Amino acid sequence: GDFSDLTYGNLVPDAEQFTAQWQEIQFRFVDDPRGSVTQAADIVAQVTAKVNEVMRLYNEALAEVVKDARARQ
């Protein structure tokens, strides 16, 4: 299979968007610490979900490669 879309650089889709949101939250922290912490937790949950999905897809692809390799033996 082709693993090019699962390389480190693409581990978190929309990484630039998350980085921008994270920076905005940091800037607002002084004025609204409670709201900033809530927003930060939301972003962490979103990023974690994206990483989990990428890892699930990677594991499925890897299992398929192993299955194919065993079938050729």
Short mmCIF file of C-alpha atoms in Angstrom, two decimals:
data_model
loop_
_atom_site.label_atom_id
_atom_site.label_comp_id
_atom_site.label_asym_id
_atom_site.label_seq_id
_atom_site.Cartn_x
_atom_site.Cartn_y
_atom_site.Cartn_z
CA GLY A 1 0.00 0.00 0.00
CA ASP A 2 0.88 3.66 -0.30
CA PHE A 3 1.75 5.21 3.06
CA SER A 4 2.63 8.64 1.67
CA ASP A 5 -0.45 10.27 3.22
CA LEU A 6 0.43 8.87 6.65
CA THR A 7 3.85 10.46 6.91
CA TYR A 8 4.75 12.52 9.96
CA GLY A 9 4.00 15.78 8.18
CA ASN A 10 0.39 14.73 7.67
CA LEU A 11 -0.19 13.12 11.05
CA VAL A 12 -2.54 15.91 12.08
CA PRO A 13 -4.68 17.18 9.24
CA ASP A 14 -5.34 20.91 9.56
CA ALA A 15 -2.29 21.34 11.80
CA GLU A 16 -1.87 24.97 10.74
CA GLN A 17 -5.46 25.74 11.67
CA PHE A 18 -5.04 24.13 15.10
CA THR A 19 -1.80 26.04 15.64
CA ALA A 20 -3.50 29.33 14.82
CA GLN A 21 -6.40 28.54 17.16
CA TRP A 22 -3.96 27.57 19.91
CA GLN A 23 -2.12 30.87 19.58
CA GLU A 24 -5.39 32.82 19.72
CA ILE A 25 -6.36 31.00 22.90
CA GLN A 26 -3.01 31.83 24.47
CA PHE A 27 -3.46 35.51 23.64
CA ARG A 28 -6.94 35.55 25.22
CA PHE A 29 -5.87 33.72 28.37
CA VAL A 30 -5.16 36.86 30.41
CA ASP A 31 -8.62 38.28 29.70
CA ASP A 32 -10.56 35.01 29.95
CA PRO A 33 -8.59 32.22 31.64
CA ARG A 34 -11.58 29.95 32.23
CA GLY A 35 -12.87 30.25 28.66
CA SER A 36 -9.36 29.81 27.27
CA VAL A 37 -8.83 26.61 29.23
CA THR A 38 -12.16 25.27 27.98
CA GLN A 39 -11.27 26.11 24.38
CA ALA A 40 -7.81 24.62 24.79
CA ALA A 41 -9.32 21.38 26.08
CA ASP A 42 -11.61 21.28 23.05
CA ILE A 43 -8.68 21.70 20.66
CA VAL A 44 -6.68 19.01 22.45
CA ALA A 45 -9.67 16.66 22.13
CA GLN A 46 -10.00 17.44 18.40
CA VAL A 47 -6.30 16.88 17.72
CA THR A 48 -6.32 13.67 19.74
CA ALA A 49 -9.31 12.40 17.76
CA LYS A 50 -7.55 13.20 14.47
CA VAL A 51 -4.35 11.45 15.56
CA ASN A 52 -6.36 8.42 16.71
CA GLU A 53 -8.11 8.25 13.35
CA VAL A 54 -4.82 8.47 11.44
CA MET A 55 -3.34 5.74 13.62
CA ARG A 56 -6.41 3.55 13.09
CA LEU A 57 -6.07 3.94 9.32
CA TYR A 58 -2.33 3.25 9.54
CA ASN A 59 -2.96 0.09 11.55
CA GLU A 60 -5.56 -1.10 9.03
CA ALA A 61 -3.17 -0.46 6.14
CA LEU A 62 -0.34 -2.21 7.96
CA ALA A 63 -2.55 -5.21 8.74
CA GLU A 64 -3.40 -5.43 5.04
CA VAL A 65 0.29 -5.36 4.09
CA VAL A 66 1.03 -8.14 6.60
CA LYS A 67 -1.93 -10.17 5.31
CA ASP A 68 -0.70 -9.79 1.72
CA ALA A 69 2.85 -10.74 2.71
CA ARG A 70 1.63 -13.89 4.48
CA ALA A 71 -0.51 -14.84 1.51
CA ARG A 72 2.57 -14.73 -0.74
CA GLN A 73 4.59 -17.05 1.47
#
